[in-house]
Amino acid sequence: MTKGLIRYYGTQHLHFVTCSCYRRQPRLHTPWRRNLLLKILEQARRRYRFLVHGYVVMPEHFHLLITEPEIGDPSVVMKVVKQRFTRLLNRRRKPLSAQTALWDSTLDSVWQKRFYDFNVYSERKRIEKLRYMHRNPGKRGLVLEPGQWKWSSFRFYSSGERGLVRVNYQEWPLRIKARPVEKFGDPSRPQHPLIRKKRE
């Protein structure tokens, strides 16, 4: 899924982000884990200053619809969220006995490498992605109605309920970064001279 991904930053588009658990295993299968992920996302939202337009956390993946952060970019945000979640999850694991530790000292992988990022360039696409996210739990048979799934932004849109992540909320003055449009991962992108020397 993630090979050859090209990211377009600096366009002032929204970003529809999909992040999957390692080998699509249900690492987010408990309410505690889903709550933990959302609390970390909210901390990242405030720290890196971006707006969350929508989200849904499923047992083996999650979707976000976010603006580009004022500090860093979506790649930085995703790296921080995934690493922090993994660290806190592994810290909570029961300590291994001395004998077991000899055979099993590795920590379980939680996330697939990288993530999928789609630039949402119109209002029509924004609504399409929100509907897709909010209908996801029902389509999977986890609930009968979207409002029954606690780990999505649906309740904010249907009744104004504030969840663990603030939706369409900004507590800082807006500053739009002026920077050229960049294509991350594009082979034609100019490289740093040190990188070119190493390859030669």
Coordinates of C-alpha atoms in Angstrom, one line a residue:
M1 CA 0.0 0.0 0.0
T2 CA 2.7 2.5 0.9
K3 CA 5.4 1.9 -1.8
G4 CA 6.1 4.9 -4.1
L5 CA 3.8 7.3 -2.2
I6 CA 4.2 10.9 -3.2
R7 CA 3.0 13.6 -0.7
Y8 CA 1.9 17.0 -1.8
Y9 CA 2.4 19.6 1.0
G10 CA 2.1 23.4 0.9
T11 CA -1.1 23.4 -1.2
Q12 CA -3.4 24.5 1.6
H13 CA -5.5 21.4 0.9
L14 CA -7.0 19.2 3.7
H15 CA -5.3 15.8 4.1
F16 CA -7.2 12.6 4.3
V17 CA -4.9 10.3 6.2
T18 CA -5.1 6.5 6.6
C19 CA -2.9 4.6 9.0
S20 CA -3.1 0.8 9.3
C21 CA -1.9 -1.5 12.1
Y22 CA 0.8 -3.9 11.4
R23 CA -0.4 -6.6 9.0
R24 CA -4.0 -5.2 9.5
Q25 CA -4.1 -6.9 12.9
P26 CA -6.6 -5.3 15.4
R27 CA -4.2 -3.5 17.6
L28 CA -6.9 -0.9 18.4
H29 CA -9.4 -3.5 19.5
T30 CA -10.1 -2.2 23.0
P31 CA -11.8 1.0 24.1
W32 CA -8.7 1.8 26.2
R33 CA -6.4 1.7 23.2
R34 CA -8.7 3.8 21.0
N35 CA -9.1 6.4 23.7
L36 CA -5.3 6.5 24.2
L37 CA -4.8 7.1 20.4
L38 CA -7.3 9.9 20.4
K39 CA -5.7 11.5 23.5
I40 CA -2.3 11.5 21.8
L41 CA -3.9 12.9 18.6
E42 CA -5.4 15.8 20.6
Q43 CA -2.0 16.5 22.2
A44 CA -0.5 16.6 18.7
R45 CA -3.2 18.8 17.4
R46 CA -2.4 21.5 20.1
R47 CA 1.3 21.1 19.8
Y48 CA 1.6 21.2 16.0
R49 CA -1.4 23.5 15.5
F50 CA -3.7 21.9 13.0
L51 CA -7.4 21.6 12.7
V52 CA -9.1 18.2 12.8
H53 CA -12.1 18.2 10.4
G54 CA -12.9 14.5 11.1
Y55 CA -11.7 11.2 12.4
V56 CA -12.6 7.6 13.0
V57 CA -10.6 4.9 14.9
M58 CA -11.3 1.3 13.8
P59 CA -9.9 -1.9 15.4
E60 CA -7.1 -2.2 12.7
H61 CA -6.7 1.3 11.2
F62 CA -7.7 5.0 11.6
H63 CA -8.6 7.8 9.3
L64 CA -8.1 11.5 9.8
L65 CA -9.2 14.6 7.9
I66 CA -6.8 17.4 8.9
T67 CA -5.4 20.7 7.8
E68 CA -1.6 21.1 7.3
P69 CA 0.0 21.9 10.7
E70 CA 1.5 25.3 11.3
I71 CA 4.5 23.5 12.9
G72 CA 6.0 20.7 10.8
D73 CA 3.9 18.8 8.3
P74 CA 1.5 15.8 8.3
S75 CA 4.4 13.4 8.1
V76 CA 5.9 14.8 11.3
V77 CA 2.5 14.6 13.1
M78 CA 1.9 11.0 12.0
K79 CA 5.4 10.0 13.1
V80 CA 4.9 11.5 16.6
V81 CA 1.4 10.1 17.1
K82 CA 2.4 6.5 16.0
Q83 CA 5.7 6.5 18.1
R84 CA 4.1 7.9 21.2
F85 CA 1.2 5.4 21.0
T86 CA 3.6 2.5 20.6
R87 CA 5.8 3.7 23.5
L88 CA 2.9 4.1 25.9
L89 CA 1.3 0.8 24.8
N90 CA 4.6 -1.1 25.3
R91 CA 5.2 0.6 28.7
R92 CA 1.9 -0.8 29.8
R93 CA 2.8 -4.4 28.9
K94 CA 3.5 -6.8 31.8
P95 CA 7.2 -7.1 32.5
L96 CA 8.7 -10.4 31.3
S97 CA 10.3 -12.8 33.7
A98 CA 14.1 -13.2 33.4
Q99 CA 13.8 -16.6 31.7
T100 CA 11.1 -15.4 29.2
A101 CA 13.1 -12.3 28.4
L102 CA 15.9 -14.5 27.0
W103 CA 13.6 -15.8 24.3
D104 CA 11.2 -12.9 23.8
S105 CA 12.9 -9.5 24.2
T106 CA 11.3 -7.9 21.1
L107 CA 8.3 -5.7 21.3
D108 CA 5.3 -6.3 19.0
S109 CA 5.0 -4.1 16.0
V110 CA 2.0 -1.9 16.2
W111 CA 1.9 0.1 12.9
Q112 CA 2.5 -0.5 9.2
K113 CA 5.3 1.6 7.9
R114 CA 4.3 5.0 6.5
F115 CA 0.7 6.0 5.9
Y116 CA -1.6 6.9 3.0
D117 CA -2.3 10.6 2.4
F118 CA -4.9 12.0 -0.1
N119 CA -5.1 15.7 -0.8
V120 CA -8.7 16.9 -0.4
Y121 CA -9.0 19.7 -2.9
S122 CA -12.7 20.6 -2.8
E123 CA -15.7 20.9 -0.5
R124 CA -17.3 18.0 -2.4
K125 CA -14.4 15.8 -1.6
R126 CA -14.3 17.0 2.1
I127 CA -18.0 15.9 2.5
E128 CA -17.3 12.6 0.7
K129 CA -14.4 11.7 3.0
L130 CA -16.4 12.7 6.2
R131 CA -19.3 10.5 5.1
Y132 CA -16.9 7.6 4.3
M133 CA -15.3 7.8 7.8
H134 CA -18.5 8.1 9.7
R135 CA -20.2 5.2 7.8
N136 CA -17.1 2.9 8.3
P137 CA -18.1 1.4 11.7
G138 CA -21.6 0.6 10.4
K139 CA -20.4 -1.0 7.2
R140 CA -18.1 -3.2 9.2
G141 CA -20.9 -4.3 11.4
L142 CA -19.5 -2.8 14.6
V143 CA -22.6 -0.7 15.2
L144 CA -26.1 -0.2 13.6
E145 CA -25.9 3.6 13.5
P146 CA -22.9 5.9 13.1
G147 CA -23.7 7.7 16.3
Q148 CA -23.2 4.5 18.3
W149 CA -19.5 4.4 17.6
K150 CA -17.8 6.6 20.2
W151 CA -14.4 6.9 18.4
S152 CA -15.4 9.1 15.5
S153 CA -16.3 12.7 14.9
F154 CA -19.8 11.9 13.8
R155 CA -21.3 13.0 17.2
F156 CA -19.7 16.4 16.8
Y157 CA -21.5 16.9 13.5
S158 CA -24.8 15.4 14.6
S159 CA -25.2 16.9 18.0
G160 CA -22.2 19.2 18.8
E161 CA -20.8 16.6 21.3
R162 CA -17.2 17.3 22.2
G163 CA -15.1 14.1 22.1
L164 CA -11.5 13.4 23.1
V165 CA -10.4 15.3 20.0
R166 CA -11.6 18.9 19.3
V167 CA -13.1 19.1 15.8
N168 CA -13.0 22.3 13.8
Y169 CA -11.6 24.1 16.7
Q170 CA -8.6 26.4 17.0
E171 CA -7.4 28.1 20.1
W172 CA -4.5 30.0 18.5
P173 CA -4.4 32.8 15.9
L174 CA -4.2 31.5 12.4
R175 CA -0.9 31.8 10.5
I176 CA -0.8 30.5 7.0
K177 CA 2.7 29.5 6.0
A178 CA 3.9 30.9 2.8
R179 CA 6.0 28.2 1.1
P180 CA 6.4 26.6 -2.3
V181 CA 4.4 23.5 -3.2
E182 CA 6.6 20.5 -2.7
K183 CA 6.3 16.9 -3.9
F184 CA 7.8 14.6 -1.3
G185 CA 9.1 11.3 -2.6
D186 CA 9.3 12.6 -6.2
P187 CA 12.5 11.2 -7.9
S188 CA 12.8 14.4 -10.0
R189 CA 13.1 16.5 -6.9
P190 CA 16.5 18.2 -6.5
Q191 CA 18.7 16.5 -4.0
H192 CA 21.1 17.8 -1.4
P193 CA 24.7 17.8 -2.8
L194 CA 25.9 15.4 0.0
I195 CA 23.3 12.8 -1.0
R196 CA 24.4 13.1 -4.7
K197 CA 28.1 12.7 -3.8
K198 CA 27.3 9.5 -1.8
R199 CA 25.5 8.0 -4.8
E200 CA 28.3 8.8 -7.1

